[in-house]
């Protein structure tokens, strides 16, 4: 009797599964049409975005998936334009060449400087960064204190060149990476770390009791460039970034990656 009940239950389950498989539900409604199409973009239905996946938190990989500020912003832009997203490895310095040969529609993480946008058009910015100081959250450190403290900085970084220019090379503990500078701060070998504000804020999450102290110099807007001939795409990207900013999306992405890093001043270097 028990075997019969099991058999009947199994038969019922199979019947229900088969009925569900054979039923024809309503066709899914098509999504909204793409806001851009060739020749404004290079591929029908796809926004091809160039970014550097070797520079967290702007771009990197997490569990074999692309991740980072640039990935999130690019995804938000593609979604707003009703386009699929294709990520293509392109360093910021290679942006003009990639845009010229048509392999991408736009490139992320390009600093808004005269040299960086030669051969391309700046279509708006979504974040800013610059040299900053990091220290124990129990202390207060400003650039005026640097002559009296032990400071570490990654060799070749903007912060490093600023420090060596003002204090001399002998006053700076040089490290190969910014993480090594944070290691020295945590072990007490130095009192302050100088480095990129966004990268430092991202790294500091791995070091308990260490956080942003102050800016070391003015921040630079970081944004998107398109081909010099892509006037319609430039306008659409600019409007989309404005909309994402107004809706709080860009702030939410920033907070996701750098927590409570305060807004950085792009003019004076002061908070």
Short mmCIF file of C-alpha atoms in Angstrom, two decimals:
data_model
loop_
_atom_site.label_atom_id
_atom_site.label_comp_id
_atom_site.label_asym_id
_atom_site.label_seq_id
_atom_site.Cartn_x
_atom_site.Cartn_y
_atom_site.Cartn_z
CA UNK A 1 0.00 0.00 0.00
CA UNK A 2 2.85 2.34 0.89
CA UNK A 3 4.51 1.66 -2.47
CA UNK A 4 1.26 2.45 -4.24
CA UNK A 5 0.98 5.81 -2.53
CA UNK A 6 4.57 6.66 -3.52
CA UNK A 7 3.90 5.66 -7.11
CA UNK A 8 0.72 7.74 -7.27
CA UNK A 9 2.51 10.75 -5.80
CA UNK A 10 5.32 10.39 -8.32
CA UNK A 11 2.85 10.08 -11.19
CA UNK A 12 0.98 13.17 -10.01
CA UNK A 13 4.22 15.17 -9.83
CA UNK A 14 5.20 14.10 -13.33
CA UNK A 15 1.74 14.98 -14.65
CA UNK A 16 1.85 18.44 -13.15
CA UNK A 17 5.38 19.02 -14.47
CA UNK A 18 4.38 17.90 -17.97
CA UNK A 19 1.26 20.07 -17.93
CA UNK A 20 3.29 23.08 -16.88
CA UNK A 21 5.85 22.43 -19.61
CA UNK A 22 3.16 22.04 -22.28
CA UNK A 23 1.18 25.10 -21.27
CA UNK A 24 1.73 28.14 -23.42
CA UNK A 25 1.78 31.29 -21.32
CA UNK A 26 1.62 34.81 -22.72
CA UNK A 27 4.64 36.01 -24.65
CA UNK A 28 6.84 38.34 -22.57
CA UNK A 29 6.33 41.95 -23.56
CA UNK A 30 9.30 43.55 -25.31
CA UNK A 31 11.32 46.04 -23.34
CA UNK A 32 11.60 49.71 -24.21
CA UNK A 33 13.46 50.40 -27.45
CA UNK A 34 17.12 51.44 -27.31
CA UNK A 35 17.64 55.19 -27.14
CA UNK A 36 20.69 54.98 -29.39
CA UNK A 37 21.44 53.09 -32.57
CA UNK A 38 24.17 52.98 -35.21
CA UNK A 39 25.88 55.10 -36.40
CA UNK A 40 25.71 56.89 -33.01
CA UNK A 41 26.99 53.65 -31.45
CA UNK A 42 28.97 50.97 -33.23
CA UNK A 43 26.82 47.88 -32.57
CA UNK A 44 23.04 47.57 -32.63
CA UNK A 45 21.61 47.32 -29.11
CA UNK A 46 25.01 47.36 -27.38
CA UNK A 47 27.00 50.04 -25.56
CA UNK A 48 30.70 49.16 -25.89
CA UNK A 49 32.60 50.64 -22.95
CA UNK A 50 36.36 50.75 -22.58
CA UNK A 51 37.77 50.59 -19.06
CA UNK A 52 40.82 49.46 -17.12
CA UNK A 53 40.11 46.28 -15.16
CA UNK A 54 43.47 46.32 -13.38
CA UNK A 55 42.91 49.35 -11.15
CA UNK A 56 40.50 48.81 -8.21
CA UNK A 57 38.22 50.34 -7.13
CA UNK A 58 37.67 51.85 -10.58
CA UNK A 59 37.82 48.47 -12.30
CA UNK A 60 38.80 44.96 -11.31
CA UNK A 61 37.44 41.45 -10.94
CA UNK A 62 35.60 39.79 -8.07
CA UNK A 63 35.01 36.02 -8.27
CA UNK A 64 35.88 36.12 -11.98
CA UNK A 65 33.36 38.88 -12.67
CA UNK A 66 34.09 42.48 -13.63
CA UNK A 67 33.51 44.83 -10.71
CA UNK A 68 34.25 48.39 -9.68
CA UNK A 69 33.05 51.97 -9.81
CA UNK A 70 33.45 52.14 -13.59
CA UNK A 71 31.58 48.87 -14.09
CA UNK A 72 28.66 50.08 -11.97
CA UNK A 73 28.50 53.48 -13.68
CA UNK A 74 28.75 51.92 -17.14
CA UNK A 75 25.98 49.47 -16.24
CA UNK A 76 23.75 52.30 -15.00
CA UNK A 77 24.33 54.28 -18.21
CA UNK A 78 23.62 51.28 -20.46
CA UNK A 79 20.45 50.51 -18.51
CA UNK A 80 19.26 54.11 -18.78
CA UNK A 81 19.81 53.97 -22.55
CA UNK A 82 18.06 50.57 -22.85
CA UNK A 83 21.24 49.00 -24.21
CA UNK A 84 23.18 45.85 -23.40
CA UNK A 85 26.64 46.46 -21.94
CA UNK A 86 29.90 45.17 -23.38
CA UNK A 87 33.08 45.84 -21.40
CA UNK A 88 36.35 46.09 -23.31
CA UNK A 89 39.79 46.41 -21.71
CA UNK A 90 41.15 49.89 -22.51
CA UNK A 91 43.53 51.96 -20.39
CA UNK A 92 42.75 55.68 -20.07
CA UNK A 93 45.88 56.66 -22.02
CA UNK A 94 44.75 54.46 -24.92
CA UNK A 95 41.31 56.07 -25.13
CA UNK A 96 41.94 58.26 -28.23
CA UNK A 97 43.28 55.31 -30.25
CA UNK A 98 40.42 52.99 -29.21
CA UNK A 99 37.83 55.61 -30.10
CA UNK A 100 39.48 56.39 -33.41
CA UNK A 101 39.58 52.76 -34.54
CA UNK A 102 35.96 52.27 -33.50
CA UNK A 103 36.52 49.39 -31.08
CA UNK A 104 34.58 51.18 -28.31
CA UNK A 105 31.86 53.82 -28.05
CA UNK A 106 33.28 55.48 -24.93
CA UNK A 107 36.09 55.12 -22.38
CA UNK A 108 35.81 55.44 -18.58
CA UNK A 109 38.14 56.80 -15.88
CA UNK A 110 39.76 59.53 -17.93
CA UNK A 111 40.94 62.47 -15.79
CA UNK A 112 39.62 65.82 -16.91
CA UNK A 113 42.97 67.34 -17.82
CA UNK A 114 44.16 68.99 -21.00
CA UNK A 115 46.60 66.20 -21.85
CA UNK A 116 44.14 63.38 -21.17
CA UNK A 117 41.46 64.59 -23.56
CA UNK A 118 43.66 65.30 -26.58
CA UNK A 119 42.12 63.39 -29.48
CA UNK A 120 38.83 62.79 -27.65
CA UNK A 121 35.84 64.72 -26.26
CA UNK A 122 35.04 64.81 -22.57
CA UNK A 123 31.38 63.81 -22.14
CA UNK A 124 31.00 64.45 -18.41
CA UNK A 125 32.36 63.21 -15.11
CA UNK A 126 30.98 60.92 -12.45
CA UNK A 127 33.54 61.03 -9.63
CA UNK A 128 36.63 62.92 -8.52
CA UNK A 129 39.89 62.03 -6.83
CA UNK A 130 43.28 63.45 -5.95
CA UNK A 131 46.13 63.20 -3.44
CA UNK A 132 45.00 62.71 0.15
CA UNK A 133 46.28 61.84 3.60
CA UNK A 134 45.26 58.80 5.64
CA UNK A 135 45.97 58.23 9.32
CA UNK A 136 44.57 56.73 12.50
CA UNK A 137 40.97 57.78 12.99
CA UNK A 138 41.98 58.87 16.51
CA UNK A 139 44.30 61.58 15.18
CA UNK A 140 43.92 64.74 13.14
CA UNK A 141 46.42 65.26 10.32
CA UNK A 142 46.63 68.04 7.74
CA UNK A 143 49.28 68.91 5.14
CA UNK A 144 50.71 71.44 7.60
CA UNK A 145 51.67 68.55 9.92
CA UNK A 146 53.72 66.62 7.37
CA UNK A 147 57.07 68.12 8.29
CA UNK A 148 56.64 66.75 11.82
CA UNK A 149 55.36 63.25 10.98
CA UNK A 150 56.63 60.10 9.31
CA UNK A 151 54.84 59.77 6.00
CA UNK A 152 54.75 56.88 3.52
CA UNK A 153 53.75 57.09 -0.13
CA UNK A 154 53.76 54.89 -3.22
CA UNK A 155 56.69 55.73 -5.44
CA UNK A 156 55.70 57.57 -8.60
CA UNK A 157 52.20 58.53 -7.45
CA UNK A 158 50.90 62.10 -7.60
CA UNK A 159 51.05 62.27 -3.82
CA UNK A 160 54.65 61.07 -3.84
CA UNK A 161 55.79 63.74 -6.28
CA UNK A 162 53.95 66.42 -4.32
CA UNK A 163 55.62 65.33 -1.08
CA UNK A 164 59.13 65.02 -2.46
CA UNK A 165 58.82 68.43 -4.08
CA UNK A 166 57.82 70.12 -0.83
CA UNK A 167 59.63 67.99 1.78
CA UNK A 168 62.46 66.29 -0.12
CA UNK A 169 62.91 62.59 -0.87
CA UNK A 170 64.56 61.91 2.49
CA UNK A 171 61.36 62.89 4.31
CA UNK A 172 59.23 60.26 2.58
CA UNK A 173 59.14 56.51 3.25
CA UNK A 174 58.79 55.07 -0.24
CA UNK A 175 56.76 51.91 -0.93
CA UNK A 176 56.13 49.96 -4.11
CA UNK A 177 52.37 49.87 -3.59
CA UNK A 178 49.85 51.93 -1.67
CA UNK A 179 48.83 48.84 0.30
CA UNK A 180 52.42 48.51 1.56
CA UNK A 181 52.19 52.09 2.80
CA UNK A 182 49.02 51.21 4.71
CA UNK A 183 50.78 48.16 6.18
CA UNK A 184 53.53 50.46 7.48
CA UNK A 185 50.92 52.77 8.99
CA UNK A 186 49.14 49.93 10.74
CA UNK A 187 52.35 48.56 12.23
CA UNK A 188 53.37 52.01 13.46
CA UNK A 189 56.38 52.40 11.20
CA UNK A 190 54.88 55.64 9.85
CA UNK A 191 52.26 58.08 11.08
CA UNK A 192 50.62 59.08 7.81
CA UNK A 193 50.02 57.69 4.33
CA UNK A 194 49.75 59.91 1.26
CA UNK A 195 48.01 58.51 -1.80
CA UNK A 196 45.06 58.68 -4.16
CA UNK A 197 41.91 59.54 -2.22
CA UNK A 198 39.60 56.97 -3.82
CA UNK A 199 42.11 54.14 -3.93
CA UNK A 200 43.19 54.90 -0.37
CA UNK A 201 39.61 55.01 0.92
CA UNK A 202 38.95 51.66 -0.76
CA UNK A 203 42.09 50.08 0.71
CA UNK A 204 41.52 51.53 4.18
CA UNK A 205 38.48 49.30 4.60
CA UNK A 206 40.95 46.45 5.13
CA UNK A 207 42.78 48.32 7.91
CA UNK A 208 40.86 48.78 11.14
CA UNK A 209 41.17 52.21 12.73
CA UNK A 210 42.63 53.89 9.63
CA UNK A 211 40.75 56.40 7.52
CA UNK A 212 40.79 59.55 5.43
CA UNK A 213 42.38 62.52 7.21
CA UNK A 214 42.48 65.39 4.68
CA UNK A 215 43.18 66.34 1.11
CA UNK A 216 46.77 66.89 0.10
CA UNK A 217 45.93 68.73 -3.11
CA UNK A 218 43.02 69.58 -5.39
CA UNK A 219 40.94 66.75 -6.76
CA UNK A 220 40.52 66.10 -10.48
CA UNK A 221 37.19 65.19 -12.10
CA UNK A 222 37.21 61.69 -13.61
CA UNK A 223 34.83 60.92 -16.40
CA UNK A 224 34.02 59.61 -19.84
CA UNK A 225 35.44 60.46 -23.24
CA UNK A 226 33.97 59.79 -26.67
CA UNK A 227 35.20 60.37 -30.20
CA UNK A 228 35.56 64.01 -31.22
CA UNK A 229 33.01 63.34 -33.97
CA UNK A 230 30.43 61.68 -31.69
CA UNK A 231 28.47 64.83 -30.84
CA UNK A 232 25.12 63.06 -30.44
CA UNK A 233 26.63 60.37 -28.19
CA UNK A 234 28.41 63.03 -26.13
CA UNK A 235 25.14 64.86 -25.53
CA UNK A 236 23.28 61.67 -24.59
CA UNK A 237 26.00 60.52 -22.17
CA UNK A 238 26.17 63.95 -20.56
CA UNK A 239 22.39 64.05 -20.04
CA UNK A 240 22.40 60.50 -18.68
CA UNK A 241 25.15 61.30 -16.17
CA UNK A 242 23.21 64.39 -15.05
CA UNK A 243 20.12 62.25 -14.55
CA UNK A 244 22.04 59.59 -12.60
CA UNK A 245 23.55 62.28 -10.40
CA UNK A 246 20.19 63.93 -9.73
CA UNK A 247 18.66 60.58 -8.85
CA UNK A 248 21.40 59.77 -6.33
CA UNK A 249 22.70 56.80 -8.33
CA UNK A 250 26.26 58.12 -8.64
CA UNK A 251 26.41 58.89 -4.92
CA UNK A 252 25.19 55.38 -4.11
CA UNK A 253 27.87 53.82 -6.33
CA UNK A 254 30.55 55.99 -4.72
CA UNK A 255 29.43 55.03 -1.21
CA UNK A 256 29.41 51.34 -2.18
CA UNK A 257 33.12 51.42 -2.97
CA UNK A 258 34.61 54.10 -0.71
CA UNK A 259 32.11 54.21 2.17
CA UNK A 260 31.97 57.61 3.85
CA UNK A 261 34.83 59.35 2.03
CA UNK A 262 33.78 63.02 2.13
CA UNK A 263 33.24 65.04 -1.01
CA UNK A 264 36.52 66.25 -2.44
CA UNK A 265 37.16 69.81 -3.56
CA UNK A 266 38.33 70.09 -7.15
CA UNK A 267 39.52 73.69 -6.83
CA UNK A 268 41.42 74.36 -3.64
CA UNK A 269 42.27 70.97 -2.17
CA UNK A 270 40.39 71.90 0.99
CA UNK A 271 37.46 69.89 2.35
#
